[in-house]
C-alpha cells in the first residue's frame, strides 16, 4: 500500500540510517514546604496529588494542547530527598517547596556548601528562600510570575548564605513558567523522551550562578526565564544538581517509565543518583564533564588506561510532577 | 575583606570543587527565502541585519530583561549552508527562511531523504514549506504564533514528502517563541555558555518526528512549543541536524566566541560540521548516540579496541542571530 510504503520510507529509511557505518561494518491537595530539616534525618518522601483520579495512560499522538482545547491542567507531585552522607545529621543543604496553587508550583533550592568554611550553615539560606516562596505565593504581584516570586523571596530572605534556585509555575492552560538561577534542573518527559530541558548556569566548572545574602553574586535579573507548553501525561522532573550530576537523561527517562506513582518515581530517581554518587568507578555526567573541562587523573595513571571517574557525593532532591486534567 | 572572602568562599569552594577527585558577518533588511537550490551548487552565505549598527559588546551581568526595561529587541542574521556531498547538484534537501518581521523570524526545514526511494525529490517539501512560511508570515492570525504559522504553512504545502521543521519568532519585548517538530535544533548562547536548548523529537534513533504530505505522521499538534526571554547580546544558533549531529554544544559555544560577525560565525559552524561529518575517526555526537542506542562495530573489532566512530554526512544548514536593541 502506497501510504504504508511511503510511511515506511519516511521512517526506517529516513535520514538514511547509518549510510557510512555500513562501510565501517556498523497527594492531598495542599502546600508543602519541605526544608531538609523535615526529611533530613531519614530519606524523605512526600506525595501531593490533585483530588481527581490520576490516569496512567500515556499521551496519545493526537493530544490537543490545552491552550488550543481549553482543557485545564494541574500537577500530581511526588518528592524524595537524600542528604549528603556527611550532612545527614543536619538534614543536608537542599530545600524544596511544592503547592497545588493555580496549576501547581515547584521550587528547589540548593545551599552552597562553601559557606560552611565561613562558619555559616549553608542550609539556612536555602530553607528560608523556600519558606519565603511559600509565604509569598498567594501575593497577586508574584503569583503568576516565577521571576517576581524569586525576586521577592530573595529580598525577604535574611539568612547569610547563597543557593541555586529554580521555580516552576504551571498555569491551568498548560503553560509552565520557569525561572532558574544556577544548576538545579528541570526535565519534561513526553512519550518516553526528553521533550524539554533547562541548562545550568555557572561561573566555571562546579561553581554555579547563585542567589546570595551578598551583593556580589546574581539576582533575579540573572535568572534564565522560559516557558513550555505541557500536555496531559507529561512528567516533570525537577531537582538539585545532586540528581543531574549523577544520573543521565536517558536513565531519568527509563526510570520514569517504570512507575505511574510520582512518589515512587521520585524515590527511584533519588536512590539511583545516590548509588551512582558513591560509585568511584561510575563514569557519571559529573566526571565526564570534569574531564571535558581538563580535570583528570595524573599522567602516570593515564599510562595504565586510568581516567577520572566517579559520581558526585551531594545532597539529592527530586520532585516529580505528572500533568493531569482537572 | 569579608565580602571578598565570602565571595571567594561561595565561588572557588562552592559545592566543594572535586572533594573526591583529589583522591584522584550584512545586507538590506528584507525577507529571505533560502531553498537549497539558491545555495546548492556552492556553499551559500546570506546575511541580513537590522539597520542600526550592531554592537559587539557582550552582555553585562546587570542587563535588565526587555520585558522589565521596556527595551525593544531585534535580530541580526547570518546563515550558511553546505549540501550533502552527494546532493550538491540538486542543492541538498534543507531549506530555511529568515525575516526581520516584528523582532525577527527564523525557520529551518530538513527534507526527509528516505523519499528519494519513492522517486520523490525530498527537497521539494522542505522548500515549499519555507516558501509558505514566508508568504503567510504577515497574516495577522499567524504572525505572532509559530505553531499557527507551522499549521497553516503545512496545510498550504502541496508537495509530496516530509520534513523536520523549526520556527522561531522574536517579539520586540524579547520573548522568543518556538515551535519544533523533529530534530532541527536551537541554542541560545549567553555569556559564553548554553543558556537554552531545544530537544529533538524522534520515533527511534535517526528517525525524527516530521511534518508530511501523508496523514500518518505528525502535525502542528505534535510540535514542542516553548518560549525563552532573550537579552541584548544573546546569540541564537538554529540549524538542521547536520549541525547538531556533528558539532558538540561546547564547540558551538567556542566557535560563536571567535567572531562578532554572524555571517562568519554561521560559516565557521557549518564548515566545522562539514569537517567532522567526513571524519571517519571523529567521535561525533551522532556516533556517541548511536553506540548508546546499541549500534557498534562487530565483536571481533571490539577485541582490538575499535568502536563505532565518525561524523554524519548530511545537508548542513546554520542560521545565527545576534540579539540587538532597536
XYZ file of C-alpha atoms in Angstrom:
652
model
C 0.000 0.000 0.000
C 1.376 3.348 -1.074
C 0.825 5.081 2.242
C 2.337 2.237 4.205
C 5.242 2.045 1.854
C 5.781 5.813 1.941
C 5.326 5.753 5.669
C 7.990 3.081 5.925
C 10.255 5.041 3.627
C 9.865 8.114 5.794
C 10.600 6.018 8.854
C 13.133 3.218 8.601
C 14.892 4.904 5.724
C 14.550 8.446 6.945
C 17.848 10.263 7.077
C 19.452 7.129 5.580
C 20.197 5.232 8.759
C 23.947 4.708 9.111
C 24.965 5.386 5.492
C 28.611 5.278 6.439
C 28.569 2.964 9.389
C 27.985 0.052 6.981
C 31.345 0.881 5.480
C 32.757 0.651 8.989
C 30.977 -2.575 9.330
C 28.336 -0.632 11.533
C -1.416 13.541 47.290
C -3.712 15.604 49.337
C -4.101 18.980 47.650
C -2.069 21.269 49.935
C 1.031 23.391 50.085
C 4.188 21.693 51.255
C 7.294 23.473 52.418
C 9.954 20.819 52.679
C 13.248 22.026 54.129
C 15.821 19.337 54.562
C 15.239 19.510 58.316
C 11.872 17.882 57.707
C 13.346 14.995 55.780
C 16.927 15.232 56.778
C 17.499 12.531 59.421
C 15.969 9.933 57.154
C 15.313 9.625 53.443
C 12.152 11.706 52.952
C 9.235 11.024 50.648
C 6.284 13.358 50.124
C 3.364 12.972 47.761
C 0.759 15.622 46.892
C -1.973 14.997 44.314
C -4.906 16.793 42.795
C -8.192 15.279 44.009
C -9.220 13.690 40.717
C -8.194 10.142 39.920
C -4.803 10.156 38.281
C -4.585 8.478 34.880
C -1.824 6.124 33.980
C -2.482 6.184 30.240
C 0.328 7.653 28.146
C -0.387 10.707 25.981
C -1.685 9.842 22.520
C -0.086 11.314 19.432
C -3.248 13.326 18.824
C -3.429 15.274 22.090
C -4.531 18.856 21.649
C -2.504 21.293 23.751
C -4.693 22.835 26.475
C -4.036 26.260 25.007
C -5.951 25.046 21.944
C -8.519 22.764 23.567
C -9.442 24.898 26.583
C -8.681 21.898 28.838
C -7.435 22.790 32.350
C -4.382 21.074 33.812
C -2.882 20.506 37.238
C 0.064 18.583 38.697
C 0.305 15.478 40.838
C 3.511 15.694 42.875
C 5.924 13.290 44.492
C 9.287 14.053 46.045
C 12.256 12.350 47.648
C 15.356 13.734 49.327
C 18.628 12.104 50.336
C 21.137 14.287 52.183
C 24.879 14.069 51.592
C 26.122 11.204 53.781
C 28.219 13.620 55.844
C 25.289 16.038 56.307
C 22.537 13.667 57.400
C 22.557 14.883 60.991
C 21.981 18.489 59.851
C 19.474 17.402 57.194
C 21.538 18.405 54.191
C 21.520 21.824 52.493
C 18.816 21.342 49.845
C 15.292 22.622 50.402
C 12.208 22.428 48.241
C 8.586 23.513 48.041
C 5.551 22.434 46.102
C 1.975 23.584 46.019
C -1.228 22.898 44.101
C -1.700 26.695 43.783
C -3.139 27.554 40.364
C -1.918 24.659 38.168
C 0.931 23.793 40.553
C 4.179 25.330 41.789
C 7.520 23.593 42.385
C 10.667 25.203 43.743
C 14.054 23.729 44.676
C 16.997 25.496 46.337
C 20.479 24.055 46.864
C 22.519 25.779 49.573
C 26.110 26.486 48.510
C 28.252 24.359 50.801
C 31.325 26.610 50.607
C 29.709 28.784 53.291
C 30.491 26.144 55.899
C 34.093 27.350 55.797
C 32.831 30.764 56.967
C 31.140 29.003 59.902
C 27.770 29.581 58.224
C 25.226 26.757 57.964
C 24.657 26.567 54.164
C 21.186 25.118 54.742
C 19.747 28.244 56.363
C 19.615 30.363 53.186
C 18.049 27.671 51.014
C 15.467 26.777 53.654
C 14.464 30.395 54.254
C 14.211 31.021 50.480
C 11.750 28.155 50.149
C 9.819 29.342 53.175
C 9.580 32.840 51.657
C 8.418 31.354 48.340
C 5.663 29.588 50.239
C 4.516 32.667 52.138
C 4.686 34.987 49.096
C 2.995 32.642 46.625
C -0.530 33.982 47.021
C 0.637 37.600 46.645
C -1.128 38.846 43.481
C 2.038 40.579 42.288
C 4.055 37.382 42.115
C 1.515 34.585 41.904
C 1.831 34.132 38.131
C 5.462 35.088 37.571
C 8.286 32.871 38.887
C 10.888 35.612 38.378
C 8.905 38.078 40.532
C 8.404 35.364 43.124
C 12.144 34.681 43.081
C 12.886 38.424 43.405
C 10.594 38.956 46.383
C 11.566 35.709 48.134
C 15.248 36.608 47.766
C 14.642 40.151 49.067
C 12.765 38.742 52.064
C 15.476 36.199 52.953
C 17.629 37.459 55.813
C 19.853 34.404 56.352
C 23.519 34.609 55.421
C 24.499 32.253 52.615
C 23.695 31.547 48.992
C 21.808 28.973 46.924
C 20.974 27.892 43.429
C 17.214 28.234 42.906
C 14.652 27.047 40.383
C 10.937 27.976 40.470
C 8.392 26.461 38.060
C 4.732 27.567 37.965
C 2.066 25.766 35.931
C -0.896 27.782 34.711
C -4.123 25.878 34.213
C -3.863 26.488 30.448
C -0.802 24.227 30.410
C 1.923 26.879 30.255
C 4.764 26.076 32.650
C 6.734 29.228 33.516
C 10.286 28.735 34.773
C 12.869 30.980 36.420
C 16.245 29.375 37.090
C 19.460 30.640 38.671
C 22.282 28.096 38.801
C 22.443 24.367 38.347
C 19.189 22.999 39.686
C 17.411 21.492 36.690
C 14.097 20.622 35.094
C 13.168 17.986 32.545
C 9.866 17.366 30.752
C 9.397 13.758 29.650
C 6.786 13.202 26.934
C 6.128 9.958 25.073
C 9.218 8.331 26.518
C 11.747 11.010 25.630
C 13.121 14.275 26.930
C 10.919 16.965 25.388
C 12.304 19.974 27.257
C 15.307 20.653 29.448
C 16.830 23.577 31.291
C 20.543 24.386 31.045
C 22.742 25.061 34.082
C 24.357 28.497 34.525
C 27.823 28.619 36.038
C 30.821 30.883 36.581
C 33.142 27.974 35.962
C 33.036 24.246 36.412
C 31.177 23.258 39.570
C 30.584 26.888 40.624
C 27.006 27.787 39.640
C 25.217 31.123 39.449
C 23.626 31.660 42.851
C 21.343 33.967 44.799
C 23.148 35.213 47.881
C 22.992 37.335 51.011
C 25.959 39.183 49.474
C 25.637 41.896 46.793
C 28.437 40.396 44.697
C 26.502 37.496 43.201
C 23.439 37.025 40.984
C 19.888 38.361 41.265
C 16.504 37.604 39.695
C 17.774 39.601 36.683
C 20.250 36.816 36.007
C 17.564 34.124 36.040
C 17.018 32.163 32.847
C 13.320 32.745 32.177
C 11.478 30.437 29.819
C 8.172 28.627 29.434
C 6.983 25.395 27.886
C 3.521 24.217 26.911
C 2.629 20.988 28.717
C 0.028 18.396 27.838
C -1.796 15.791 29.919
C 0.524 12.904 30.729
C 3.744 14.900 30.676
C 6.127 14.102 33.517
C 8.142 16.888 35.152
C 11.391 16.056 36.934
C 12.874 18.920 38.941
C 15.875 18.531 41.177
C 19.128 19.743 42.603
C 22.447 19.069 40.856
C 22.785 16.013 43.099
C 20.376 14.355 40.667
C 21.647 15.706 37.351
C 25.365 15.300 38.154
C 24.820 11.620 38.847
C 22.012 10.478 36.559
C 21.963 10.743 32.774
C 18.831 11.961 30.990
C 18.461 8.515 29.415
C 18.325 6.998 32.915
C 15.775 9.608 34.031
C 13.550 8.669 31.079
C 13.865 4.930 31.681
C 13.237 5.318 35.430
C 10.169 7.498 34.859
C 8.826 4.703 32.661
C 8.950 2.146 35.458
C 6.125 3.532 37.638
C 2.908 5.557 37.406
C 3.355 6.638 41.026
C 5.107 10.002 41.215
C 6.320 9.321 44.753
C 7.884 6.030 43.777
C 9.405 7.638 40.691
C 10.984 10.407 42.765
C 12.330 7.832 45.224
C 13.718 5.636 42.437
C 15.476 8.626 40.822
C 16.951 9.824 44.112
C 18.182 6.342 45.033
C 19.697 5.885 41.583
C 21.508 9.208 41.975
C 22.666 8.161 45.431
C 24.025 4.816 44.204
C 25.930 6.482 41.341
C 27.229 9.226 43.661
C 29.134 6.744 45.808
C 30.405 4.613 42.926
C 34.036 5.595 42.346
C 34.106 3.633 39.083
C 30.893 5.087 37.634
C 31.511 7.379 34.678
C 28.927 9.930 35.773
C 27.711 13.095 33.982
C 29.866 14.908 36.558
C 33.081 13.008 35.844
C 32.557 13.221 32.066
C 32.083 16.999 32.365
C 35.142 17.234 34.626
C 37.332 15.503 32.045
C 35.885 17.726 29.298
C 36.979 20.713 31.403
C 40.528 19.369 31.681
C 40.388 17.618 35.050
C 41.713 14.071 35.039
C 43.998 11.601 36.826
C 47.783 12.230 36.738
C 49.719 11.245 33.581
C 51.249 8.201 35.209
C 47.784 6.792 35.848
C 46.708 7.583 32.276
C 49.577 5.363 31.110
C 47.716 2.470 32.686
C 44.481 3.470 30.987
C 43.018 5.084 34.093
C 40.755 8.112 33.882
C 38.820 10.373 36.215
C 35.597 8.598 37.131
C 33.065 8.543 39.951
C 29.775 10.113 40.882
C 29.391 13.295 42.917
C 28.546 12.988 46.608
C 25.940 15.657 47.249
C 22.504 16.362 48.692
C 19.945 14.866 46.315
C 16.470 16.358 45.910
C 13.959 15.112 43.338
C 10.422 16.426 42.756
C 8.332 14.613 40.138
C 5.099 16.063 38.753
C 2.597 14.341 36.484
C 0.336 16.601 34.393
C -3.333 15.751 34.934
C -6.551 17.252 33.616
C -8.875 18.937 36.096
C 37.710 41.920 53.157
C 34.757 39.947 54.400
C 32.750 40.286 51.226
C 35.677 39.262 49.072
C 36.400 36.370 51.317
C 32.785 35.254 51.386
C 32.588 35.798 47.662
C 35.639 33.604 47.239
C 34.136 31.022 49.535
C 30.953 30.951 47.516
C 32.963 30.608 44.323
C 36.146 28.569 44.454
C 34.817 26.481 47.274
C 31.205 26.343 46.214
C 29.949 22.804 46.011
C 33.353 21.751 47.321
C 35.202 21.502 43.998
C 36.324 17.902 43.481
C 36.093 16.740 47.086
C 36.728 13.180 45.967
C 38.737 13.664 42.815
C 41.727 14.766 44.881
C 41.980 11.126 45.993
C 42.003 11.202 42.366
C 29.089 38.780 9.443
C 25.465 42.119 6.255
C 22.629 43.227 3.690
C 19.391 45.143 3.444
C 16.660 44.454 5.950
C 14.432 42.121 3.956
C 12.790 38.725 3.990
C 14.917 35.902 2.682
C 13.555 32.585 1.494
C 16.564 30.385 1.042
C 15.848 26.996 -0.507
C 18.876 24.865 -1.061
C 18.513 25.438 -4.817
C 19.625 29.010 -4.196
C 22.746 27.988 -2.430
C 23.043 24.441 -3.534
C 25.698 24.381 -6.236
C 28.063 26.265 -3.997
C 28.358 26.826 -0.290
C 25.880 29.627 0.390
C 26.211 32.534 2.772
C 23.453 35.028 3.481
C 23.410 37.840 5.981
C 20.547 40.110 6.993
C 20.860 42.785 9.645
C 18.719 45.380 11.322
C 19.649 48.907 10.131
C 21.265 50.015 13.350
C 24.953 49.428 13.909
C 25.431 46.109 15.636
C 27.252 46.154 18.922
C 29.948 43.663 19.688
C 29.915 44.232 23.417
C 28.975 41.174 25.446
C 26.036 41.380 27.816
C 26.914 42.668 31.244
C 25.873 40.781 34.309
C 23.419 43.580 35.127
C 21.301 43.587 31.943
C 17.604 44.081 32.621
C 15.413 41.787 30.549
C 13.430 43.817 27.933
C 10.207 42.613 29.497
C 11.261 44.581 32.579
C 13.106 47.503 30.983
C 10.741 48.215 28.045
C 13.742 47.957 25.696
C 12.913 46.730 22.145
C 14.984 43.992 20.527
C 15.647 42.711 17.028
C 17.886 40.114 15.373
C 20.918 40.409 13.123
C 21.086 37.260 10.973
C 23.774 35.295 9.210
C 23.447 31.914 7.550
C 25.489 29.278 5.772
C 24.514 26.075 4.020
C 26.565 23.117 2.841
C 24.688 20.366 0.993
C 25.469 16.666 1.407
C 28.387 15.929 -0.972
C 26.213 13.548 -2.983
C 23.381 16.111 -3.231
C 25.290 19.204 -4.329
C 23.948 19.090 -7.888
C 20.362 19.132 -6.590
C 21.184 21.675 -3.881
C 20.579 19.411 -0.917
C 17.291 18.909 0.907
C 17.469 21.540 3.630
C 15.665 24.861 3.255
C 15.498 27.876 5.515
C 13.907 31.294 5.877
C 14.596 34.381 7.880
C 12.960 37.761 8.150
C 13.218 40.941 10.180
C 9.439 40.836 10.663
C 8.496 42.040 14.150
C 11.619 41.188 16.192
C 12.811 38.570 13.690
C 11.707 35.170 12.376
C 13.892 32.156 11.594
C 12.699 28.828 10.156
C 14.622 25.739 9.060
C 13.237 22.620 7.339
C 15.146 19.413 6.642
C 13.616 17.240 3.912
C 13.493 13.552 4.849
C 15.825 11.818 2.394
C 14.032 8.466 2.531
C 11.557 9.831 -0.014
C 14.166 9.516 -2.754
C 13.482 5.780 -2.737
C 9.881 6.585 -3.736
C 11.251 8.598 -6.674
C 10.283 11.779 -4.825
C 12.714 14.707 -4.551
C 12.970 15.147 -0.766
C 13.877 18.828 -1.223
C 10.507 19.853 -2.666
C 8.530 19.554 0.574
C 11.036 21.427 2.737
C 11.450 24.207 0.149
C 7.696 24.675 -0.292
C 7.190 24.701 3.498
C 9.679 27.561 3.844
C 8.100 29.396 0.916
C 4.669 29.069 2.578
C 6.092 30.308 5.873
C 7.365 33.370 4.022
C 4.065 34.110 2.267
C 1.945 33.513 5.380
C 4.117 35.427 7.823
C 2.255 38.738 7.627
C -1.129 37.058 8.092
C -2.498 38.515 11.345
C -3.681 35.084 12.506
C -0.233 33.544 12.489
C 2.162 36.468 12.677
C 2.808 36.084 16.397
C 2.411 32.339 16.842
C 4.958 29.897 15.381
C 2.648 26.916 15.873
C -0.156 28.581 13.906
C 2.342 29.560 11.220
C 3.552 25.959 11.096
C -0.038 24.694 10.873
C -1.021 26.988 8.001
C 2.267 26.550 6.116
C 1.927 22.771 6.371
C -1.718 22.888 5.208
C -0.714 25.068 2.245
C 2.152 22.801 1.171
C 1.110 20.570 -1.732
C 4.432 18.848 -2.479
C 4.809 15.150 -1.667
C 7.387 14.433 1.035
C 8.122 15.226 4.656
C 10.470 17.362 6.700
C 11.542 18.250 10.185
C 10.686 21.895 10.845
C 11.595 24.523 13.430
C 10.137 28.055 13.517
C 11.345 30.718 15.973
C 9.728 34.175 16.239
C 11.179 37.009 18.316
C 8.808 39.603 19.726
C 10.256 43.060 20.282
C 9.825 42.589 24.015
C 12.499 39.869 23.902
C 10.288 36.798 24.035
C 11.407 34.186 21.508
C 8.540 31.802 20.669
C 9.494 28.413 19.270
C 7.586 25.567 17.593
C 9.652 22.500 16.748
C 8.808 19.170 15.085
C 11.725 16.768 14.757
C 15.453 17.148 15.092
C 16.280 20.592 13.816
C 17.615 22.479 16.825
C 18.056 25.829 18.520
C 20.621 27.062 21.019
C 20.812 30.348 22.912
C 24.356 31.321 23.914
C 24.633 33.882 26.706
C 27.812 34.947 28.498
C 29.826 32.171 26.883
C 27.582 29.272 27.751
C 24.492 27.468 26.512
C 21.575 29.193 28.232
C 18.734 27.445 26.395
C 18.429 24.442 24.133
C 15.676 22.562 22.326
C 15.414 18.778 22.464
C 14.973 16.610 19.357
C 11.800 14.525 18.955
C 12.125 11.121 17.313
C 10.293 7.851 16.751
C 13.546 5.953 17.164
C 17.207 6.625 16.594
C 17.777 8.727 13.462
C 14.070 8.812 12.571
C 12.683 12.165 13.727
C 9.138 13.446 14.106
C 8.239 15.041 10.769
C 5.546 17.044 9.014
C 4.457 15.165 5.909
C 2.205 15.120 2.860
C 0.866 11.879 4.342
C -1.761 11.687 7.095
C 0.219 9.080 9.064
C 2.865 11.379 10.543
C 2.992 14.389 12.843
C 1.137 17.696 12.732
C 1.436 21.116 14.417
C -0.232 19.462 17.429
C 2.934 17.396 17.936
C 5.176 20.461 17.906
C 7.162 21.199 21.046
C 6.072 24.738 21.868
C 8.166 26.823 24.226
C 9.484 30.341 24.679
C 12.573 31.943 26.164
C 13.269 35.510 27.238
C 16.270 36.903 25.348
C 18.502 39.839 26.230
C 20.733 42.103 24.121
C 23.877 40.240 23.142
C 22.381 36.759 23.142
C 23.407 34.614 20.193
C 20.879 32.272 18.559
C 22.112 29.242 16.650
C 19.421 27.422 14.672
C 20.151 24.588 12.300
C 19.365 21.243 10.796
C 20.593 18.016 12.398
C 23.569 18.183 10.036
C 24.946 20.718 12.511
C 23.936 19.168 15.807
C 24.840 15.579 14.866
C 28.380 16.674 14.062
C 29.189 19.537 16.434
C 29.053 19.417 20.218
C 27.466 22.285 22.157
C 30.874 23.119 23.636
C 32.223 23.572 20.081
C 29.226 25.752 19.169
C 29.943 27.977 22.165
C 33.678 28.239 21.441
C 33.051 28.912 17.720
C 30.466 31.617 18.486
C 33.116 33.269 20.659
C 35.600 33.603 17.788
C 33.725 36.292 15.781
C 31.259 39.163 16.200
C 30.137 38.705 12.601
C 27.050 36.480 12.429
C 27.764 35.507 8.816
C 31.276 34.387 9.650
C 30.004 32.540 12.703
C 27.406 30.660 10.644
C 30.067 29.789 8.064
C 32.531 28.618 10.715
C 29.904 26.412 12.369
C 28.797 24.878 9.044
C 32.380 24.215 7.981
C 33.183 22.673 11.350
C 30.157 20.396 10.995
C 31.238 19.514 7.459
C 34.786 18.651 8.531
C 33.520 16.416 11.359
C 30.911 14.796 9.079
C 33.579 13.373 6.764
C 35.976 12.324 9.527
C 35.605 8.586 9.975
C 37.640 8.695 13.199
C 35.768 11.584 14.826
C 33.717 10.547 17.808
C 30.760 12.773 16.913
C 27.542 13.425 18.836
C 25.954 11.127 16.242
C 28.330 8.214 16.774
C 28.181 8.561 20.565
C 24.385 8.476 20.409
C 24.495 5.504 18.029
C 26.625 3.496 20.473
C 24.339 4.496 23.331
C 21.444 3.044 21.297
C 23.288 -0.243 20.819
C 24.885 0.263 17.406
C 28.590 -0.514 17.253
C 31.324 -2.344 15.325
C 31.279 -6.190 15.308
C 32.642 -8.043 18.373
C 35.835 -9.100 16.612
C 36.685 -5.421 16.027
C 35.861 -4.561 19.629
C 38.526 -7.073 20.652
C 41.077 -4.788 19.027
C 39.659 -1.783 20.840
C 37.726 -0.496 17.834
C 34.398 1.278 18.242
C 31.765 2.907 16.064
C 33.025 6.414 15.213
C 32.597 9.026 12.516
C 30.509 12.075 11.788
C 27.227 12.048 9.878
C 27.273 13.044 6.200
C 24.228 15.262 5.762
C 22.966 18.596 4.467
C 24.164 21.267 6.889
C 22.210 24.475 7.485
C 23.172 27.045 10.103
C 21.391 30.335 10.875
C 22.963 32.577 13.510
C 21.115 35.505 15.054
C 22.538 38.161 17.365
C 20.066 39.981 19.601
C 20.351 43.779 19.170
C 18.462 46.683 20.684
C 16.325 48.836 18.357
